[in-house]
Amino acid sequence: MANIKSSKERIKTNEKARERNASIKSSVRTASKKVRVAVQNGDLENAEILLKEAFRLIDKSYNDGVYKKNTVSRQKSSLQNLVNSLKV
């Protein structure tokens, strides 16, 4: 445990940020999984609705600084390709 007051405060701040980031990452993974399940079931309409929600969460996570730009682009591209595979 740190002895310096600013270090103690920083530990608390880092813990709050870690918990917030973990929560955001979890919600993104859940949204992505819902899209993947809809695609597996062949439900195009539901997949497109869930894709829109997943995109919203992924973009929000980028704005909050949880994910980097390339990670967000890769996730969105992967999900979009899955949904597009139903349209063929």
PDB file of C-alpha atoms in Angstrom:
ATOM      1  CA  MET A   1       0.000   0.000   0.000  1.00  0.00           C
ATOM      2  CA  ALA A   2       1.229   3.463  -0.855  1.00  0.00           C
ATOM      3  CA  ASN A   3       2.175   5.961   1.844  1.00  0.00           C
ATOM      4  CA  ILE A   4       1.892   9.148  -0.185  1.00  0.00           C
ATOM      5  CA  LYS A   5      -1.558  10.727  -0.190  1.00  0.00           C
ATOM      6  CA  SER A   6      -1.646  11.401  -3.923  1.00  0.00           C
ATOM      7  CA  SER A   7      -0.690   7.780  -4.588  1.00  0.00           C
ATOM      8  CA  LYS A   8      -3.536   6.563  -2.384  1.00  0.00           C
ATOM      9  CA  GLU A   9      -5.966   8.806  -4.263  1.00  0.00           C
ATOM     10  CA  ARG A  10      -4.610   7.562  -7.588  1.00  0.00           C
ATOM     11  CA  ILE A  11      -5.163   3.943  -6.528  1.00  0.00           C
ATOM     12  CA  LYS A  12      -8.825   4.725  -5.823  1.00  0.00           C
ATOM     13  CA  THR A  13      -9.215   6.525  -9.165  1.00  0.00           C
ATOM     14  CA  ASN A  14      -7.587   3.664 -11.065  1.00  0.00           C
ATOM     15  CA  GLU A  15      -9.861   1.122  -9.406  1.00  0.00           C
ATOM     16  CA  LYS A  16     -12.980   3.102 -10.355  1.00  0.00           C
ATOM     17  CA  ALA A  17     -11.772   3.388 -13.959  1.00  0.00           C
ATOM     18  CA  ARG A  18     -10.956  -0.338 -14.077  1.00  0.00           C
ATOM     19  CA  GLU A  19     -14.446  -1.265 -12.889  1.00  0.00           C
ATOM     20  CA  ARG A  20     -16.100   1.143 -15.335  1.00  0.00           C
ATOM     21  CA  ASN A  21     -14.008  -0.167 -18.241  1.00  0.00           C
ATOM     22  CA  ALA A  22     -14.784  -3.775 -17.311  1.00  0.00           C
ATOM     23  CA  SER A  23     -18.497  -2.979 -17.282  1.00  0.00           C
ATOM     24  CA  ILE A  24     -18.359  -1.295 -20.681  1.00  0.00           C
ATOM     25  CA  LYS A  25     -16.332  -4.147 -22.208  1.00  0.00           C
ATOM     26  CA  SER A  26     -18.820  -6.652 -20.829  1.00  0.00           C
ATOM     27  CA  SER A  27     -21.779  -4.840 -22.366  1.00  0.00           C
ATOM     28  CA  VAL A  28     -19.991  -4.667 -25.744  1.00  0.00           C
ATOM     29  CA  ARG A  29     -19.235  -8.403 -25.636  1.00  0.00           C
ATOM     30  CA  THR A  30     -22.859  -9.162 -24.728  1.00  0.00           C
ATOM     31  CA  ALA A  31     -24.186  -7.031 -27.595  1.00  0.00           C
ATOM     32  CA  SER A  32     -21.768  -8.697 -30.031  1.00  0.00           C
ATOM     33  CA  LYS A  33     -22.824 -12.129 -28.844  1.00  0.00           C
ATOM     34  CA  LYS A  34     -26.504 -11.290 -29.389  1.00  0.00           C
ATOM     35  CA  VAL A  35     -25.724 -10.326 -32.991  1.00  0.00           C
ATOM     36  CA  ARG A  36     -23.776 -13.557 -33.534  1.00  0.00           C
ATOM     37  CA  VAL A  37     -26.629 -15.655 -32.115  1.00  0.00           C
ATOM     38  CA  ALA A  38     -29.168 -13.892 -34.343  1.00  0.00           C
ATOM     39  CA  VAL A  39     -26.966 -14.576 -37.381  1.00  0.00           C
ATOM     40  CA  GLN A  40     -26.634 -18.251 -36.421  1.00  0.00           C
ATOM     41  CA  ASN A  41     -30.410 -18.492 -36.182  1.00  0.00           C
ATOM     42  CA  GLY A  42     -30.750 -16.842 -39.608  1.00  0.00           C
ATOM     43  CA  ASP A  43     -32.845 -13.958 -38.261  1.00  0.00           C
ATOM     44  CA  LEU A  44     -31.851 -11.048 -40.519  1.00  0.00           C
ATOM     45  CA  GLU A  45     -34.299  -8.458 -39.167  1.00  0.00           C
ATOM     46  CA  ASN A  46     -33.367  -9.074 -35.541  1.00  0.00           C
ATOM     47  CA  ALA A  47     -29.656  -9.198 -36.426  1.00  0.00           C
ATOM     48  CA  GLU A  48     -29.834  -5.767 -38.068  1.00  0.00           C
ATOM     49  CA  ILE A  49     -31.581  -4.267 -35.030  1.00  0.00           C
ATOM     50  CA  LEU A  50     -29.053  -5.825 -32.661  1.00  0.00           C
ATOM     51  CA  LEU A  51     -26.204  -4.714 -34.934  1.00  0.00           C
ATOM     52  CA  LYS A  52     -27.322  -1.103 -34.632  1.00  0.00           C
ATOM     53  CA  GLU A  53     -27.327  -1.388 -30.820  1.00  0.00           C
ATOM     54  CA  ALA A  54     -23.925  -3.097 -30.839  1.00  0.00           C
ATOM     55  CA  PHE A  55     -22.491  -0.321 -33.022  1.00  0.00           C
ATOM     56  CA  ARG A  56     -23.847   2.269 -30.603  1.00  0.00           C
ATOM     57  CA  LEU A  57     -22.155   0.560 -27.638  1.00  0.00           C
ATOM     58  CA  ILE A  58     -18.889   0.035 -29.519  1.00  0.00           C
ATOM     59  CA  ASP A  59     -18.763   3.694 -30.585  1.00  0.00           C
ATOM     60  CA  LYS A  60     -19.571   4.800 -27.038  1.00  0.00           C
ATOM     61  CA  SER A  61     -16.754   2.637 -25.681  1.00  0.00           C
ATOM     62  CA  TYR A  62     -14.360   4.339 -28.113  1.00  0.00           C
ATOM     63  CA  ASN A  63     -15.520   7.787 -27.011  1.00  0.00           C
ATOM     64  CA  ASP A  64     -15.017   6.770 -23.382  1.00  0.00           C
ATOM     65  CA  GLY A  65     -11.453   5.708 -24.166  1.00  0.00           C
ATOM     66  CA  VAL A  66     -11.949   2.013 -23.448  1.00  0.00           C
ATOM     67  CA  TYR A  67     -11.007   0.777 -26.936  1.00  0.00           C
ATOM     68  CA  LYS A  68      -8.640   2.143 -29.562  1.00  0.00           C
ATOM     69  CA  LYS A  69      -9.776   3.174 -33.037  1.00  0.00           C
ATOM     70  CA  ASN A  70      -8.478   0.085 -34.859  1.00  0.00           C
ATOM     71  CA  THR A  71     -10.053  -2.267 -32.331  1.00  0.00           C
ATOM     72  CA  VAL A  72     -13.413  -0.579 -32.779  1.00  0.00           C
ATOM     73  CA  SER A  73     -13.106  -0.700 -36.565  1.00  0.00           C
ATOM     74  CA  ARG A  74     -12.203  -4.396 -36.482  1.00  0.00           C
ATOM     75  CA  GLN A  75     -15.131  -5.271 -34.201  1.00  0.00           C
ATOM     76  CA  LYS A  76     -17.642  -3.322 -36.265  1.00  0.00           C
ATOM     77  CA  SER A  77     -16.349  -4.759 -39.534  1.00  0.00           C
ATOM     78  CA  SER A  78     -16.523  -8.304 -38.205  1.00  0.00           C
ATOM     79  CA  LEU A  79     -20.122  -7.913 -37.041  1.00  0.00           C
ATOM     80  CA  GLN A  80     -21.175  -6.170 -40.260  1.00  0.00           C
ATOM     81  CA  ASN A  81     -19.660  -8.976 -42.356  1.00  0.00           C
ATOM     82  CA  LEU A  82     -21.596 -11.554 -40.339  1.00  0.00           C
ATOM     83  CA  VAL A  83     -24.892  -9.748 -40.902  1.00  0.00           C
ATOM     84  CA  ASN A  84     -24.088  -9.229 -44.589  1.00  0.00           C
ATOM     85  CA  SER A  85     -23.508 -12.978 -44.948  1.00  0.00           C
ATOM     86  CA  LEU A  86     -27.257 -13.462 -44.274  1.00  0.00           C
ATOM     87  CA  LYS A  87     -28.203 -11.139 -47.137  1.00  0.00           C
ATOM     88  CA  VAL A  88     -26.533 -13.255 -49.808  1.00  0.00           C
TER      89      VAL A  88
END
